[in-house]
Short mmCIF file of C-alpha atoms and ligand atoms in Angstrom, two decimals:
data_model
loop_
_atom_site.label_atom_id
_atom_site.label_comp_id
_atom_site.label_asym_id
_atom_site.label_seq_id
_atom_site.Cartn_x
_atom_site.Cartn_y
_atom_site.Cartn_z
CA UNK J 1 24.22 -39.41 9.04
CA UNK J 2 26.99 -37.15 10.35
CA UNK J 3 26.92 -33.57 9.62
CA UNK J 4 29.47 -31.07 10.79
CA UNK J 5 27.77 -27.84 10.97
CA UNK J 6 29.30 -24.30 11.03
CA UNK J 7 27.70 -21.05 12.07
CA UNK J 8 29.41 -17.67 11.82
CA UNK J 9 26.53 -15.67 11.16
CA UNK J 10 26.70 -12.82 13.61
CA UNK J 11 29.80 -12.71 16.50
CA UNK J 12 29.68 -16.45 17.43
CA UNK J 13 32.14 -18.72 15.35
CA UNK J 14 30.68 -21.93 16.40
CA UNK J 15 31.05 -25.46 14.97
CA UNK J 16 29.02 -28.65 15.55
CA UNK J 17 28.59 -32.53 14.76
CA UNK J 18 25.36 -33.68 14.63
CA UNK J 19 23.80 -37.01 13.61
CA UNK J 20 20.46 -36.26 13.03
CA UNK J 21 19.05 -34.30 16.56
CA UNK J 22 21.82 -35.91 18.58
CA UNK J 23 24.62 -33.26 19.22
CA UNK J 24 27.83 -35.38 19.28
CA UNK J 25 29.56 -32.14 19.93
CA UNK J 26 29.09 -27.96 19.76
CA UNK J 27 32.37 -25.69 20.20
CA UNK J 28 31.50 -22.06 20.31
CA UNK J 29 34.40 -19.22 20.38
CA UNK J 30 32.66 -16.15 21.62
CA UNK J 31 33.42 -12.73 20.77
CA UNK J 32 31.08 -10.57 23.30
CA UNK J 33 33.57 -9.17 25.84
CA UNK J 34 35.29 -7.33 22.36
CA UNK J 35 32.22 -6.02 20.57
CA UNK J 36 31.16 -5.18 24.23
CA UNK J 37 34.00 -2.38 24.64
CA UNK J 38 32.08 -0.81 21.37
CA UNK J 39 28.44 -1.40 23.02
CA UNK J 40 27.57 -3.32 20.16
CA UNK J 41 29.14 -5.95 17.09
CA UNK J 42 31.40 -3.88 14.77
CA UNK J 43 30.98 -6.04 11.73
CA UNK J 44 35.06 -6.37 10.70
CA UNK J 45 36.27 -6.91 13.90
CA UNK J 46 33.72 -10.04 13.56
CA UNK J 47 34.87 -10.79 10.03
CA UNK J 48 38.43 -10.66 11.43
CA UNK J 49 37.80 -13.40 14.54
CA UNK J 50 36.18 -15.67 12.57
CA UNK J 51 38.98 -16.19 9.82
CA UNK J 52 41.01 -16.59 13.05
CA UNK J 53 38.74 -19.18 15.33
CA UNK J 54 36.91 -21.01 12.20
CA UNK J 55 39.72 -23.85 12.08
CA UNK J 56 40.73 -24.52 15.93
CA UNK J 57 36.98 -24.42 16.54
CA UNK J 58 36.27 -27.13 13.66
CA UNK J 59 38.85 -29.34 14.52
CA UNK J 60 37.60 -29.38 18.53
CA UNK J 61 34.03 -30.31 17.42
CA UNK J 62 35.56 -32.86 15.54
CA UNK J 63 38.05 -34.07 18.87
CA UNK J 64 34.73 -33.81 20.76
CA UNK J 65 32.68 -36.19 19.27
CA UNK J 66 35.88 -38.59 18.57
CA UNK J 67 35.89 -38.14 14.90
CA UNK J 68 38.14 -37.19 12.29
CA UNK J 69 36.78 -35.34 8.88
CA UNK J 70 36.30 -39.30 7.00
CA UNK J 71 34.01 -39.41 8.79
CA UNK J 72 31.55 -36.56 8.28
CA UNK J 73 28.44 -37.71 5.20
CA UNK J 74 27.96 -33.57 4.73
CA UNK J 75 28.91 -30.10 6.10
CA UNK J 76 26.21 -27.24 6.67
CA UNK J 77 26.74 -23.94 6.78
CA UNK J 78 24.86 -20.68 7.75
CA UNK J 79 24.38 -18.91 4.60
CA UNK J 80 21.66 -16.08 5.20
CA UNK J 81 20.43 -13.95 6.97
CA UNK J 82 23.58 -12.13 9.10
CA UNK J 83 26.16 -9.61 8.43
CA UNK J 84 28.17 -10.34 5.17
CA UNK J 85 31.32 -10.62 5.95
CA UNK J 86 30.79 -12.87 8.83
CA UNK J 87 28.68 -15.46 6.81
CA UNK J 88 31.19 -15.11 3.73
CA UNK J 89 33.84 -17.01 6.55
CA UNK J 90 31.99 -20.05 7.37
CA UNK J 91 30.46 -20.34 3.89
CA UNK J 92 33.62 -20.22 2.19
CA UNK J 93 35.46 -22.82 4.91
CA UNK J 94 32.44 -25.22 4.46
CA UNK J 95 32.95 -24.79 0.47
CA UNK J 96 36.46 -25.74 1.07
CA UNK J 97 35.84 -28.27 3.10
CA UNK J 98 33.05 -29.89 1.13
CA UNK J 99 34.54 -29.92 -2.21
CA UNK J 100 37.93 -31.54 -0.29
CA UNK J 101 36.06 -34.39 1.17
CA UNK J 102 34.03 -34.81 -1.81
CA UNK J 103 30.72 -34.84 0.72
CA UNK J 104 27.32 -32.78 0.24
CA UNK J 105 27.20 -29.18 1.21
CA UNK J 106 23.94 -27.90 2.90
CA UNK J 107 23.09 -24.29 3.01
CA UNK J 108 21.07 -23.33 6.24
CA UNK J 109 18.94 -20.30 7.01
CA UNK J 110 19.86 -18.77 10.55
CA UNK J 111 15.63 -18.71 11.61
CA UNK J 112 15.13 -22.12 10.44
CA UNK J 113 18.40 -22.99 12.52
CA UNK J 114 16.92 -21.11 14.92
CA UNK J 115 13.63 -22.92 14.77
CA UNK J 116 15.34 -26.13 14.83
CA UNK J 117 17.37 -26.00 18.30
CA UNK J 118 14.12 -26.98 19.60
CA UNK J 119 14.59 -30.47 18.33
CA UNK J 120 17.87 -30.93 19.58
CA UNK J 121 16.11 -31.29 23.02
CA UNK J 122 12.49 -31.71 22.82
CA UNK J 123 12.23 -35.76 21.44
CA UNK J 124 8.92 -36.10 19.99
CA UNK J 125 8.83 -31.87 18.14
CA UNK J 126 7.51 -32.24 14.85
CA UNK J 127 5.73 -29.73 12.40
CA UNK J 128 3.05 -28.54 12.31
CA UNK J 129 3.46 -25.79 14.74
CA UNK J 130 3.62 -22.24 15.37
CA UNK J 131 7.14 -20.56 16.08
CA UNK J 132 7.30 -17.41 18.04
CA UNK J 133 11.19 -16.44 16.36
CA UNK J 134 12.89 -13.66 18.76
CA UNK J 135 16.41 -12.69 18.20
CA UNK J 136 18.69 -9.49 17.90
CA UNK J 137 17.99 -8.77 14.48
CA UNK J 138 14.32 -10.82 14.43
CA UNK J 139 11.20 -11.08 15.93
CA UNK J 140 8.90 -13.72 13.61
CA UNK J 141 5.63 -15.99 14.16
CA UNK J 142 6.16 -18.13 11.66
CA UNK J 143 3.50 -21.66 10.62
CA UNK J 144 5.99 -24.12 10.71
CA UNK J 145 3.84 -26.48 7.86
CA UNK J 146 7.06 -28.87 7.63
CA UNK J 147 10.36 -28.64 8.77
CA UNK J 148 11.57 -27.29 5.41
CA UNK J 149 8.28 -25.57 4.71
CA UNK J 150 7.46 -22.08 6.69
CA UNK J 151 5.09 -19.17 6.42
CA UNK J 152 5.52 -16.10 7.80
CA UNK J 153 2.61 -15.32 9.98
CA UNK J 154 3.69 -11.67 11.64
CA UNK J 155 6.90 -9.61 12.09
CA UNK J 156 8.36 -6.32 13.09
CA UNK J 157 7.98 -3.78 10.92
CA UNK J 158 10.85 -2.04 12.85
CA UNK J 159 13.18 -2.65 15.39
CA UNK J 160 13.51 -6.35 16.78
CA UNK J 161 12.73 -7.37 20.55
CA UNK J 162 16.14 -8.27 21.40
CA UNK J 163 17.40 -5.20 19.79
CA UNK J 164 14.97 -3.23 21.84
CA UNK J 165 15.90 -4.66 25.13
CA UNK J 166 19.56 -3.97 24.06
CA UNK J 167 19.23 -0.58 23.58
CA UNK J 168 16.68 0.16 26.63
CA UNK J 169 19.57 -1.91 28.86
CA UNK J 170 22.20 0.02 27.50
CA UNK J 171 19.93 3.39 28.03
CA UNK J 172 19.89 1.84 31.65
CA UNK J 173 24.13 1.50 32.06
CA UNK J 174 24.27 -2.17 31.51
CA UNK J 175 26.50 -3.71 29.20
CA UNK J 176 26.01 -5.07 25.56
CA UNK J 177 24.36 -7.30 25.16
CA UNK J 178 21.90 -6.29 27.21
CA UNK J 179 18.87 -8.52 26.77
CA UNK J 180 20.36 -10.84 29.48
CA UNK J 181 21.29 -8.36 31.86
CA UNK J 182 17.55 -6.52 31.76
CA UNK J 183 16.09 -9.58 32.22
CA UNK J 184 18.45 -10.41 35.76
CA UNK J 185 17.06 -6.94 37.07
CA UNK J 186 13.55 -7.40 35.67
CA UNK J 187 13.38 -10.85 38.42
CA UNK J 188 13.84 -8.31 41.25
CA UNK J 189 11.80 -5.07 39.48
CA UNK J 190 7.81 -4.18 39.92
CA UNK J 191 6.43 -5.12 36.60
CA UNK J 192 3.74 -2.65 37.38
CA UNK J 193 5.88 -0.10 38.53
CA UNK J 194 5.79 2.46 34.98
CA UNK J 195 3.00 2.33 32.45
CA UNK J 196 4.56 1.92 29.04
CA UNK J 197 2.84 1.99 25.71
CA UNK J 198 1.82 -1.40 23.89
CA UNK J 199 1.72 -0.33 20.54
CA UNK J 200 -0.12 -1.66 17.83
CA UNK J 201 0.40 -1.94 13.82
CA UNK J 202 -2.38 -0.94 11.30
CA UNK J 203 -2.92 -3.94 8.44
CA UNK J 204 -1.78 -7.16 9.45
CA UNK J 205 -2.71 -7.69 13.41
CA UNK J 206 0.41 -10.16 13.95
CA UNK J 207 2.83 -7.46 12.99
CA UNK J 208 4.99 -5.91 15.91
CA UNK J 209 6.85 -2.49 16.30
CA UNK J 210 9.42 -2.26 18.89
CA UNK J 211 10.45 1.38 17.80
CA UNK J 212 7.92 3.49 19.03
CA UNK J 213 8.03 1.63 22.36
CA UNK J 214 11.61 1.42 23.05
CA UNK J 215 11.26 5.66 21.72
CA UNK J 216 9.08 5.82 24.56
CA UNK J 217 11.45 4.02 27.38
CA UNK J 218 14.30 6.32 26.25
CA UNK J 219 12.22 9.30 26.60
CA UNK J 220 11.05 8.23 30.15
CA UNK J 221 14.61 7.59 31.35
CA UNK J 222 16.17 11.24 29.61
CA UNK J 223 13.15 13.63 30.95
CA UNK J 224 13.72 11.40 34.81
CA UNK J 225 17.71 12.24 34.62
CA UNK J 226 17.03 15.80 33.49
CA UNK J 227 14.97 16.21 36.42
CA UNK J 228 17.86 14.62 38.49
CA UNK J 229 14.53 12.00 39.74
CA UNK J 230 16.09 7.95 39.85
CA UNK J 231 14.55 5.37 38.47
CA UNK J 232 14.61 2.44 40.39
CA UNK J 233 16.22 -0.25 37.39
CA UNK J 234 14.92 -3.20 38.29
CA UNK J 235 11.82 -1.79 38.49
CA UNK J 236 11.75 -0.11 34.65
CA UNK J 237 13.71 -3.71 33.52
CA UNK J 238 10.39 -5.67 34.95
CA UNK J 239 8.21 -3.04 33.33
CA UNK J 240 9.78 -3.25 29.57
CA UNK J 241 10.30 -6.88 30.07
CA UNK J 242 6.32 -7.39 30.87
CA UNK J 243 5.08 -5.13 28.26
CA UNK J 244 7.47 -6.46 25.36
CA UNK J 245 6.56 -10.32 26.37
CA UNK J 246 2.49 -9.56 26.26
CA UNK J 247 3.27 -7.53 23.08
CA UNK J 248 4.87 -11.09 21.74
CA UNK J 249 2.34 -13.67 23.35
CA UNK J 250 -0.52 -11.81 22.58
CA UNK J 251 0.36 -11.85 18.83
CA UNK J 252 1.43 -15.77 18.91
CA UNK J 253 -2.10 -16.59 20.87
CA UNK J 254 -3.78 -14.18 18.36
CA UNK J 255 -2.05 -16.14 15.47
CA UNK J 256 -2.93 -19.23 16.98
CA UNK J 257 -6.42 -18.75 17.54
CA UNK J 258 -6.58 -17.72 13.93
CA UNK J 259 -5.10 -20.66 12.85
CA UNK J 260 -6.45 -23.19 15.13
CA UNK J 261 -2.57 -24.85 15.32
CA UNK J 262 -2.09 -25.23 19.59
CA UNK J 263 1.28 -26.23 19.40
CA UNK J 264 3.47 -23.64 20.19
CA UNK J 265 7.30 -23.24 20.14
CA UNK J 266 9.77 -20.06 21.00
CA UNK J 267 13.43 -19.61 19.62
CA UNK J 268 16.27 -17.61 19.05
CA UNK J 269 18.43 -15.65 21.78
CA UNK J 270 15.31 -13.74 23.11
CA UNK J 271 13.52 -17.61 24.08
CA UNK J 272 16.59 -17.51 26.93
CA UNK J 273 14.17 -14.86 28.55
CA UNK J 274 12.99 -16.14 31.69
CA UNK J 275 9.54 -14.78 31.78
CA UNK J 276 8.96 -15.83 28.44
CA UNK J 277 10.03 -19.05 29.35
CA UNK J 278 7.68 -18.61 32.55
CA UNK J 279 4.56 -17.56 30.79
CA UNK J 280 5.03 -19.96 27.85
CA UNK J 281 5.45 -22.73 30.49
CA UNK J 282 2.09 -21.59 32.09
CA UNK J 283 0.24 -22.56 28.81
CA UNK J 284 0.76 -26.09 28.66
CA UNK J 285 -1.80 -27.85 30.50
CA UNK J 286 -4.30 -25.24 29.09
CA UNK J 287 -5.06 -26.46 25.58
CA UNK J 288 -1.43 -25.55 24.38
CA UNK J 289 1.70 -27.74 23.71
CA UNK J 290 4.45 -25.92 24.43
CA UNK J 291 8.44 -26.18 23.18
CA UNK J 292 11.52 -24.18 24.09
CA UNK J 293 14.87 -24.68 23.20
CA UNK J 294 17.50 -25.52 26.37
CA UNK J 295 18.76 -22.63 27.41
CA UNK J 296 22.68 -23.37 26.05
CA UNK J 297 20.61 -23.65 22.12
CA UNK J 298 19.08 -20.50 22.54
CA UNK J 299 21.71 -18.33 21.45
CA UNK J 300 23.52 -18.74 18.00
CA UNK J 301 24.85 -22.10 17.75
CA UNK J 302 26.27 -24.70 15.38
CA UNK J 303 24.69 -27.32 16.77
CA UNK J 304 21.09 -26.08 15.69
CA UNK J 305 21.99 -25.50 12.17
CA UNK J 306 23.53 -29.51 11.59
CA UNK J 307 19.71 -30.32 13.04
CA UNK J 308 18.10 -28.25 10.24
CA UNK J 309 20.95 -29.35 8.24
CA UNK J 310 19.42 -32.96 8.17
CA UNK J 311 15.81 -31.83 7.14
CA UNK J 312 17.39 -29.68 4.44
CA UNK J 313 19.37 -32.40 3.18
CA UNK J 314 16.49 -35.06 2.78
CA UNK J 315 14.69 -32.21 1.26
CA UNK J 316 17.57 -32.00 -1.14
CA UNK J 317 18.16 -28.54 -0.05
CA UNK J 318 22.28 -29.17 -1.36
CA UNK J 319 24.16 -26.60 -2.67
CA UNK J 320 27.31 -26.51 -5.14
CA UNK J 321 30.28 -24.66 -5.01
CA UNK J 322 28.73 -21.92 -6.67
CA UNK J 323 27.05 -20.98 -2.78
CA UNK J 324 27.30 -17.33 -1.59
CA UNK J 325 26.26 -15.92 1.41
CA UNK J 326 23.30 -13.32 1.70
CA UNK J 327 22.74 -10.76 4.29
CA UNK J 328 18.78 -10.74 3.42
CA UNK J 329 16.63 -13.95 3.09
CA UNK J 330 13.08 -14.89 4.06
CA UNK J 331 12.66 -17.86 5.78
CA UNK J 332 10.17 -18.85 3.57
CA UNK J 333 10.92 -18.46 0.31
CA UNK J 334 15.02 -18.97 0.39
CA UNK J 335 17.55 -18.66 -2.75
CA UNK J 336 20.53 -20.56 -2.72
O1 KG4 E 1 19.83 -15.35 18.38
P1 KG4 E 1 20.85 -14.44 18.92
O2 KG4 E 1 21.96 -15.02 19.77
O3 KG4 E 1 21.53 -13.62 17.77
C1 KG4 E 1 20.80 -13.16 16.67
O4 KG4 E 1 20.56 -13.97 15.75
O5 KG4 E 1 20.39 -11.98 16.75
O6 KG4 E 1 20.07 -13.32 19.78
C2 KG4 E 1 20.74 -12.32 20.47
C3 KG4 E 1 19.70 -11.48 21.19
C4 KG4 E 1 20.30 -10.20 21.81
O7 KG4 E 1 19.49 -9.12 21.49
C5 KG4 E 1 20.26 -10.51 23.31
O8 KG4 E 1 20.16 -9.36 24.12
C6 KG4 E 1 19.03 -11.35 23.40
O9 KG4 E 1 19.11 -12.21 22.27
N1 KG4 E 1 18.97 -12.13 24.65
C7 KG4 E 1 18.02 -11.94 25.59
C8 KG4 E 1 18.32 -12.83 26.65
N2 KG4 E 1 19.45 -13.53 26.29
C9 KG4 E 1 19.82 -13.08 25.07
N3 KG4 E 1 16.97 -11.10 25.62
C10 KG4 E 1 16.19 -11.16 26.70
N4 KG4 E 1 16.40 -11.97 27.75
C11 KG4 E 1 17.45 -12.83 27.77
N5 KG4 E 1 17.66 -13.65 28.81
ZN1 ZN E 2 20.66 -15.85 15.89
#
């Protein structure tokens, strides 16, 4: 089965063919370097690219696998969770081109999509396991029972992790988005080098809250440059780094202790962190199985949402042409 998948979620107008978790092809038009000049994604400008990239991108997915649109069996679509006016794009080009080729339209959730880059490269993945879910605007554990069947283990209560290293990066000079650029001057930083809070949530032990530490990393760095005193970057990088990725494994391990599941997986564009990666690497071998996505499925994607495409399908997750998009959906309880 052939899906052609669209994503257009956040600032990534990206389209896809998939046949099951074989990526024929995944086209991404990138908008970065232009929501970079405003330090972070200004929502119309966003809007605004995709109306402009969603066609040329389509039809090179479709060159790149050496297909034309008779042959696609369905077209998916991110439809929730992301900023409005960017889903509204894709969802209303997959509409169009659904009800034009007469084919099934599949409505994705961006965590599930998320979830399921991991079986674009990792053969033998199947549910049940735990996913550790990072992203800009996310940081989940989620009990993956099935692979259209998740339960929400833990989550921030506030900011998410890649939103926190964005801001402490950007606190730091470097450009948006800053996740990727921390984490470069974390691998020649101290870890040790500055003691920073690990806060932890009343109620529900799997929770996380980002606020009050990334509160605390701001505060360091203002009361340092009042004082004219430098802070060594690659130093505080490797400290926020270290103390965000034990905040996040020591909830997953927590979680899976709890719920005796061993098989672990990471995703979204925080899982591109290399000593997440590292440490989540260093648990196989010691009771754990352990999954990441390949580093070019990390980020937002189409190819990851034509993977959970097919489970949704032969769950007879379909939609009609009734479909809108929503900026606010659990993973585990979607409305479509
Ligand atoms: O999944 P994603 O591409 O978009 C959302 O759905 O939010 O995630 C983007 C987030 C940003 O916060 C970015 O800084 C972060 O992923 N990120 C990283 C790294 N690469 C991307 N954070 C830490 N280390 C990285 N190497
Ligand atoms: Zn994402």
């Amino acid at each position: 089965m052939k899906i052609l998948a669209i994503e257009s979620s956040c600032d990534d107008t990206a389209a896809a063919v998939v046949e099951e978790r074989k990526v024929l092809s995944s086209v991404l038009a990138s908008q970065t370097e232009e929501h970079a000049k405003y330090g972070g994604v200004v929502p119309e400008i966003a809007s605004r690219r995709h109306s402009e990239n969603i066609v040329w991108v389509t039809d090179a997915a479709l060159k790149n696998a050496g297909l034309t649109l008779e042959d696609i069996d369905a077209v998916a679509v991110t439809y929730a969770p992301g900023l409005i006016g960017a889903l509204l794009v894709g969802v209303n080009f997959a509409k169009g081109l659904a009800k034009s080729l007469n084919k099934p339209l599949i409505p994705v959730h961006h965590l599930r999509s998320h979830i399921a880059a991991n079986y674009l490269t990792n053969e033998g993945l199947k549910p049940p396991f735990l996913a550790l879910v990072v992203s800009g605007g996310h940081s989940h554990i989620v009990h993956v029972k099935d692979h259209t069947d998740f339960e929400v283990i833990g989550k921030t209560r506030d900011d998410a992790v890649g939103e926190c290293f964005d801001k402490t990066a950007r606190a730091m000079g470097m450009p948006y988005p800053g996740g990727v650029y921390l984490d470069k001057a974390a691998e020649s930083g101290n870890p040790d080098a500055f003691k920073l809070p690990h806060p932890k949530v009343s109620g529900n032990a799997f929770d996380f809250s980002f606020s009050g530490f990334k509160t605390a990393v701001i505060n360091t760095l203002h009361n340092a440059s009042q004082k004219g005193v430098e802070i060594n970057v690659n130093d505080m990088s490797a400290s926020i780094r270290k103390a965000a990725v034990d905040m996040l494994l020591n909830n997953l391990l927590a979680a899976s202790e709890m719920l005796g599941i061993k098989k672990l997986v990471i995703a979204g564009g925080v899982s591109a962190n290399l000593l997440l990666r590292r440490e989540i690497q260093a648990l196989s071998g010691k009771g754990y199985e352990v999954f990441m996505p390949d580093l070019k499925y990390c980020g937002d994607n189409a190819a990851m949402v034509g993977a959970q495409g097919y489970y949704e399908y032969l769950a007879g997750n379909t939609a009609d042409m009734s479909l809108n998009a929503v900026a606010t959906m659990p993973i585990d309880n979607p409305v479509f």
